[in-house]
Amino acid sequence: MTSRTPTGTGTTRPPATRTPTPADVAALLNARGGITIERHLTEAQRASTLAADAREGLTADPKELPPTWFYDTTGSMLFGKITELPEYYQTRTERAILSAHAAELSAALTAALPGGGAGTLVELGSGTSEKTRMLLAALAGTGRLRRFVPFDVDADALSRAGAAAKAAHPGLAVHAVVGDFRQHLGLLPTPGAAPRAAARPDGTVPGAHPSGPKAAGESAPSETDAPAGTLVAFLGGTIGNLRPPERHLLLTGLRERIGRGGALLLGTDLVKDPGRLVAAYDDSAGVTAAFNRNLLTMLNRELGADFDLRGFAHVALWEPENRWIEMRLRSVRAQTVRLTALDLTVAFADGEEMRTEISAKFDHATVERELTTAGWHLTHWWTDPDGDFALSLAIAE
Ligand code: AVJ
């Protein structure tokens, strides 16, 4: 399953429209120096998973596509625009919470983790590099941070996260992983594998020579022999894309992987006035609608489909029983769509809706219960003054 990325393997798609392959990213990252990349999602695996997801989802009743596939190059760019929309409060609110409590987070990790802090930061769904930068700065404060493992399905996002981390912390070992957290959690590095310090290209180790040059935020390892612990960050509220049983599997899997003394920093969007929630997923500028419809553009390109984008309307609604937002694409007329690569023809009835995303919203009790059930102990719960979004810190019991 695991493969090291060879450089320079091209694809047969035209350069103007194809998604960068992990190999492209590897070449880019290696060119920047000092970053290793591991892909659990090769281009072939990605293509076959997409084909299977599309076949299953488009032949199901009701039709559904997993939100993982939103994040091609255009999708990631559109998501970046979403995070700047007035209606989409999540990103800026989480950033403000992180900034307000960075020192507290750093102190809490120093107190709770073996070895006096986080030696490894694993970031699931690496998101914006700005949040990564804030997180890395907070962790560098513990003086134990040696390794950064951005984990994302989107090779572009990895490239950005890896490069930003390396620029801010030259001594940091950056080990990017292209993978899908629905499938590849078992392949995350184990706590024991954390290096004591990242070697520079010349073989020296930052912090080993007190008089030598030090990168900002990095300090000499303390004299303790315990390897510093691991912090897994899963920010942005992305856990809300999973249904409760999948969330339980993910949290349990992370708990097993991290081992005793590891920590989890979890971002969750909170239940609030449905009007505000719906507006966040149906913005007046139409960016979220474009993000949603881009899924069809991606299927047209990747699976030789002939979706007519004008034939599908963006829908966002609040489901009070499930406490989640649903995004759907509604067929505005009866139509059939052909997917050449799947040898599949799909009929849409007039008004038929296909689900493309759920985004669950939480409260303190629900987050605490889900963490506890998965073997995590919630130690800190931070929210903004309006209670729109929460960051939770949990320790593996
Ligand atoms: C990146 C998954 C957290 O669910 O709010 C934004 C994605 N979808 N607008 C979310 C998204 C529509 C976003 N996450």
CSV table of N, CA, C and O in Angstrom, one decimal, residues 163-236:
chain,number,residue,atom,x,y,z
A,163,ALA,N,5.7,23.7,2.7
A,163,ALA,CA,6.6,24.8,2.4
A,163,ALA,C,6.6,25.9,3.5
A,163,ALA,O,7.6,26.4,3.9
A,164,ALA,N,5.4,26.2,3.9
A,164,ALA,CA,5.2,27.2,5.0
A,164,ALA,C,5.9,26.8,6.2
A,164,ALA,O,6.6,27.6,6.9
A,165,ALA,N,5.7,25.5,6.6
A,165,ALA,CA,6.3,25.0,7.8
A,165,ALA,C,7.9,25.1,7.7
A,165,ALA,O,8.5,25.5,8.7
A,166,LYS,N,8.4,24.7,6.6
A,166,LYS,CA,9.8,24.7,6.4
A,166,LYS,C,10.4,26.1,6.4
A,166,LYS,O,11.5,26.3,7.0
A,167,ALA,N,9.6,27.0,5.8
A,167,ALA,CA,10.1,28.4,5.8
A,167,ALA,C,10.2,29.0,7.2
A,167,ALA,O,11.1,29.7,7.5
A,168,ALA,N,9.2,28.7,8.0
A,168,ALA,CA,9.1,29.3,9.4
A,168,ALA,C,10.0,28.5,10.3
A,168,ALA,O,10.5,29.1,11.3
A,169,HIS,N,10.3,27.2,10.1
A,169,HIS,CA,11.0,26.4,11.1
A,169,HIS,C,12.0,25.5,10.3
A,169,HIS,O,11.8,24.4,10.1
A,170,PRO,N,13.1,26.1,9.8
A,170,PRO,CA,14.0,25.4,8.9
A,170,PRO,C,14.6,24.1,9.6
A,170,PRO,O,14.9,23.2,8.8
A,171,GLY,N,14.6,24.0,10.9
A,171,GLY,CA,15.2,22.8,11.5
A,171,GLY,C,14.2,21.7,11.7
A,171,GLY,O,14.5,20.6,12.1
A,172,LEU,N,12.9,22.0,11.3
A,172,LEU,CA,11.8,21.0,11.5
A,172,LEU,C,11.9,19.9,10.4
A,172,LEU,O,12.0,20.2,9.3
A,173,ALA,N,11.7,18.7,10.8
A,173,ALA,CA,11.6,17.6,9.8
A,173,ALA,C,10.2,17.6,9.3
A,173,ALA,O,9.2,17.5,10.1
A,174,VAL,N,10.0,17.8,8.1
A,174,VAL,CA,8.6,17.8,7.5
A,174,VAL,C,8.4,16.5,6.7
A,174,VAL,O,9.1,16.2,5.8
A,175,HIS,N,7.4,15.8,7.1
A,175,HIS,CA,7.1,14.5,6.5
A,175,HIS,C,5.7,14.5,6.0
A,175,HIS,O,4.7,14.3,6.8
A,176,ALA,N,5.5,14.9,4.8
A,176,ALA,CA,4.1,15.1,4.3
A,176,ALA,C,3.5,13.7,3.9
A,176,ALA,O,4.3,12.9,3.3
A,177,VAL,N,2.3,13.5,4.1
A,177,VAL,CA,1.6,12.3,3.8
A,177,VAL,C,0.4,12.6,2.9
A,177,VAL,O,-0.5,13.3,3.4
A,178,VAL,N,0.4,12.0,1.7
A,178,VAL,CA,-0.8,12.2,0.9
A,178,VAL,C,-1.7,11.0,1.2
A,178,VAL,O,-1.3,9.8,0.9
A,179,GLY,N,-2.8,11.2,1.8
A,179,GLY,CA,-3.7,10.1,2.1
A,179,GLY,C,-5.1,10.6,2.4
A,179,GLY,O,-5.4,11.8,2.5
A,180,ASP,N,-6.0,9.6,2.6
A,180,ASP,CA,-7.4,9.9,2.9
A,180,ASP,C,-7.6,9.4,4.3
A,180,ASP,O,-7.4,8.2,4.6
A,181,PHE,N,-8.0,10.3,5.2
A,181,PHE,CA,-8.1,9.8,6.6
A,181,PHE,C,-9.2,8.8,6.8
A,181,PHE,O,-9.3,8.2,7.9
A,182,ARG,N,-10.0,8.6,5.8
A,182,ARG,CA,-11.0,7.5,5.9
A,182,ARG,C,-10.4,6.2,5.8
A,182,ARG,O,-10.9,5.2,6.2
A,183,GLN,N,-9.2,6.1,5.2
A,183,GLN,CA,-8.6,4.8,4.8
A,183,GLN,C,-7.2,4.6,5.4
A,183,GLN,O,-6.8,3.5,5.6
A,184,HIS,N,-6.4,5.7,5.6
A,184,HIS,CA,-5.0,5.5,5.8
A,184,HIS,C,-4.4,5.9,7.2
A,184,HIS,O,-3.3,6.1,7.3
A,185,LEU,N,-5.3,6.0,8.2
A,185,LEU,CA,-4.9,6.4,9.5
A,185,LEU,C,-3.8,5.4,10.1
A,185,LEU,O,-2.9,5.9,10.7
A,186,GLY,N,-4.0,4.1,9.8
A,186,GLY,CA,-3.1,3.1,10.3
A,186,GLY,C,-1.7,3.4,9.8
A,186,GLY,O,-0.7,2.8,10.3
A,187,LEU,N,-1.5,4.2,8.8
A,187,LEU,CA,-0.2,4.4,8.3
A,187,LEU,C,0.5,5.7,8.8
A,187,LEU,O,1.6,6.0,8.4
A,188,LEU,N,-0.2,6.4,9.7
A,188,LEU,CA,0.5,7.5,10.3
A,188,LEU,C,1.7,7.0,11.2
A,188,LEU,O,1.7,5.9,11.7
A,189,PRO,N,2.7,7.9,11.3
A,189,PRO,CA,3.8,7.5,12.1
A,189,PRO,C,3.5,7.2,13.6
A,189,PRO,O,2.6,7.8,14.1
A,190,THR,N,4.1,6.2,14.1
A,190,THR,CA,3.9,5.8,15.5
A,190,THR,C,4.7,6.8,16.4
A,190,THR,O,5.7,7.3,16.0
A,191,PRO,N,4.2,7.0,17.7
A,191,PRO,CA,4.9,7.9,18.6
A,191,PRO,C,6.4,7.6,18.8
A,191,PRO,O,7.2,8.4,18.8
A,192,GLY,N,6.7,6.3,18.9
A,192,GLY,CA,8.1,5.8,19.2
A,192,GLY,C,9.0,6.2,18.0
A,192,GLY,O,10.2,6.3,18.2
A,193,ALA,N,8.4,6.4,16.8
A,193,ALA,CA,9.3,6.7,15.7
A,193,ALA,C,9.7,8.1,15.6
A,193,ALA,O,10.4,8.5,14.7
A,194,ALA,N,9.3,9.0,16.5
A,194,ALA,CA,9.6,10.4,16.5
A,194,ALA,C,11.1,10.6,16.6
A,194,ALA,O,11.7,10.1,17.6
A,195,PRO,N,11.7,11.3,15.7
A,195,PRO,CA,13.1,11.6,15.9
A,195,PRO,C,13.4,12.5,17.0
A,195,PRO,O,12.5,13.4,17.3
A,196,ARG,N,14.5,12.4,17.7
A,196,ARG,CA,14.8,13.4,18.8
A,196,ARG,C,15.0,14.8,18.2
A,196,ARG,O,14.7,15.8,18.9
A,197,ALA,N,15.6,14.8,17.0
A,197,ALA,CA,15.8,16.1,16.4
A,197,ALA,C,15.9,15.9,14.9
A,197,ALA,O,16.4,14.8,14.5
A,198,ALA,N,15.6,16.9,14.2
A,198,ALA,CA,15.7,16.8,12.7
A,198,ALA,C,17.1,17.1,12.3
A,198,ALA,O,17.7,18.2,12.7
A,199,ALA,N,17.8,16.3,11.5
A,199,ALA,CA,19.1,16.6,11.0
A,199,ALA,C,19.0,17.6,9.9
A,199,ALA,O,18.1,17.6,9.1
A,200,ARG,N,19.9,18.5,9.9
A,200,ARG,CA,20.0,19.4,8.7
A,200,ARG,C,20.6,18.7,7.6
A,200,ARG,O,21.2,17.6,7.7
A,201,PRO,N,20.5,19.2,6.4
A,201,PRO,CA,21.1,18.5,5.2
A,201,PRO,C,22.6,18.2,5.4
A,201,PRO,O,23.1,17.2,4.9
A,202,ASP,N,23.3,19.0,6.2
A,202,ASP,CA,24.7,18.8,6.4
A,202,ASP,C,24.9,17.7,7.5
A,202,ASP,O,26.1,17.5,7.9
A,203,GLY,N,23.8,17.2,8.1
A,203,GLY,CA,24.0,16.1,9.0
A,203,GLY,C,24.0,16.6,10.5
A,203,GLY,O,23.9,15.8,11.4
A,204,THR,N,24.1,17.9,10.7
A,204,THR,CA,24.1,18.4,12.1
A,204,THR,C,22.6,18.4,12.6
A,204,THR,O,21.7,18.4,11.8
A,205,VAL,N,22.5,18.5,13.9
A,205,VAL,CA,21.2,18.4,14.5
A,205,VAL,C,20.9,19.7,15.2
A,205,VAL,O,21.7,20.2,16.0
A,206,PRO,N,19.8,20.4,14.9
A,206,PRO,CA,19.5,21.6,15.5
A,206,PRO,C,19.4,21.5,17.0
A,206,PRO,O,18.8,20.5,17.5
A,207,GLY,N,20.0,22.4,17.8
A,207,GLY,CA,19.9,22.3,19.2
A,207,GLY,C,21.0,21.5,19.8
A,207,GLY,O,21.3,21.5,21.0
A,208,ALA,N,21.7,20.7,19.0
A,208,ALA,CA,22.8,19.9,19.5
A,208,ALA,C,24.0,20.7,19.9
A,208,ALA,O,24.8,20.3,20.7
A,209,HIS,N,24.2,21.8,19.2
A,209,HIS,CA,25.3,22.7,19.5
A,209,HIS,C,24.8,24.0,20.0
A,209,HIS,O,24.3,24.9,19.2
A,210,PRO,N,24.9,24.2,21.3
A,210,PRO,CA,24.3,25.4,21.9
A,210,PRO,C,24.8,26.7,21.3
A,210,PRO,O,24.0,27.7,21.3
A,211,SER,N,26.0,26.7,20.7
A,211,SER,CA,26.5,28.0,20.2
A,211,SER,C,26.1,28.1,18.7
A,211,SER,O,26.3,29.2,18.1
A,212,GLY,N,25.6,27.1,18.1
A,212,GLY,CA,25.3,27.1,16.7
A,212,GLY,C,24.1,27.9,16.4
A,212,GLY,O,23.3,28.3,17.2
A,213,PRO,N,23.8,28.1,15.1
A,213,PRO,CA,22.6,28.8,14.7
A,213,PRO,C,21.4,28.0,15.0
A,213,PRO,O,21.4,26.8,14.9
A,214,LYS,N,20.4,28.7,15.4
A,214,LYS,CA,19.1,28.1,15.8
A,214,LYS,C,18.0,28.7,15.0
A,214,LYS,O,18.0,29.9,14.8
A,215,ALA,N,17.1,27.9,14.5
A,215,ALA,CA,15.9,28.4,13.8
A,215,ALA,C,15.0,29.0,14.9
A,215,ALA,O,14.9,28.6,16.0
A,216,ALA,N,14.2,30.0,14.4
A,216,ALA,CA,13.3,30.7,15.4
A,216,ALA,C,12.4,29.7,16.0
A,216,ALA,O,11.8,28.8,15.3
A,217,GLY,N,12.2,29.8,17.3
A,217,GLY,CA,11.2,28.9,17.9
A,217,GLY,C,11.8,27.5,18.3
A,217,GLY,O,11.1,26.8,19.0
A,218,GLU,N,13.0,27.2,17.9
A,218,GLU,CA,13.5,25.9,18.2
A,218,GLU,C,14.6,26.0,19.3
A,218,GLU,O,15.4,26.9,19.3
A,219,SER,N,14.5,25.1,20.3
A,219,SER,CA,15.5,25.2,21.3
A,219,SER,C,16.1,23.8,21.5
A,219,SER,O,15.6,22.8,21.0
A,220,ALA,N,17.1,23.7,22.3
A,220,ALA,CA,17.8,22.4,22.6
A,220,ALA,C,16.8,21.5,23.3
A,220,ALA,O,16.0,21.9,24.1
A,221,PRO,N,16.9,20.2,23.0
A,221,PRO,CA,16.0,19.3,23.7
A,221,PRO,C,16.4,19.2,25.2
A,221,PRO,O,17.6,19.4,25.5
A,222,SER,N,15.5,19.0,26.1
A,222,SER,CA,15.8,18.9,27.5
A,222,SER,C,16.5,17.6,27.7
A,222,SER,O,16.6,16.7,26.8
A,223,GLU,N,17.0,17.4,28.9
A,223,GLU,CA,17.8,16.2,29.2
A,223,GLU,C,17.0,14.9,29.4
A,223,GLU,O,17.5,13.9,29.6
A,224,THR,N,15.6,15.1,29.4
A,224,THR,CA,14.8,13.9,29.7
A,224,THR,C,15.0,12.9,28.5
A,224,THR,O,15.2,13.3,27.4
A,225,ASP,N,14.9,11.6,28.9
A,225,ASP,CA,15.0,10.6,27.9
A,225,ASP,C,13.7,10.2,27.2
A,225,ASP,O,13.7,9.6,26.1
A,226,ALA,N,12.6,10.6,27.8
A,226,ALA,CA,11.3,10.2,27.2
A,226,ALA,C,11.1,10.9,25.8
A,226,ALA,O,11.4,12.1,25.7
A,227,PRO,N,10.8,10.2,24.8
A,227,PRO,CA,10.5,10.9,23.5
A,227,PRO,C,9.3,11.8,23.7
A,227,PRO,O,8.4,11.5,24.4
A,228,ALA,N,9.4,13.0,23.1
A,228,ALA,CA,8.3,13.9,23.2
A,228,ALA,C,7.1,13.4,22.6
A,228,ALA,O,7.2,12.6,21.6
A,229,GLY,N,5.9,13.7,23.1
A,229,GLY,CA,4.7,13.2,22.6
A,229,GLY,C,4.2,13.7,21.3
A,229,GLY,O,4.8,14.5,20.6
A,230,THR,N,3.1,13.2,20.8
A,230,THR,CA,2.5,13.6,19.6
A,230,THR,C,1.2,14.3,19.8
A,230,THR,O,0.4,13.9,20.6
A,231,LEU,N,1.1,15.4,19.0
A,231,LEU,CA,-0.2,16.1,19.0
A,231,LEU,C,-0.8,15.9,17.6
A,231,LEU,O,-0.1,16.2,16.6
A,232,VAL,N,-2.0,15.4,17.6
A,232,VAL,CA,-2.8,15.4,16.3
A,232,VAL,C,-3.7,16.6,16.3
A,232,VAL,O,-4.5,16.8,17.3
A,233,ALA,N,-3.7,17.4,15.3
A,233,ALA,CA,-4.6,18.5,15.1
A,233,ALA,C,-5.6,18.1,14.0
A,233,ALA,O,-5.1,17.8,12.9
A,234,PHE,N,-6.8,18.3,14.3
A,234,PHE,CA,-7.9,18.0,13.3
A,234,PHE,C,-8.8,19.3,13.4
A,234,PHE,O,-9.7,19.3,14.2
A,235,LEU,N,-8.4,20.3,12.6
A,235,LEU,CA,-9.1,21.6,12.7
A,235,LEU,C,-10.1,21.8,11.7
A,235,LEU,O,-10.4,21.0,10.8
A,236,GLY,N,-10.7,23.0,11.8
A,236,GLY,CA,-11.6,23.5,10.7
A,236,GLY,C,-13.0,23.0,10.8
A,236,GLY,O,-13.9,23.4,10.1
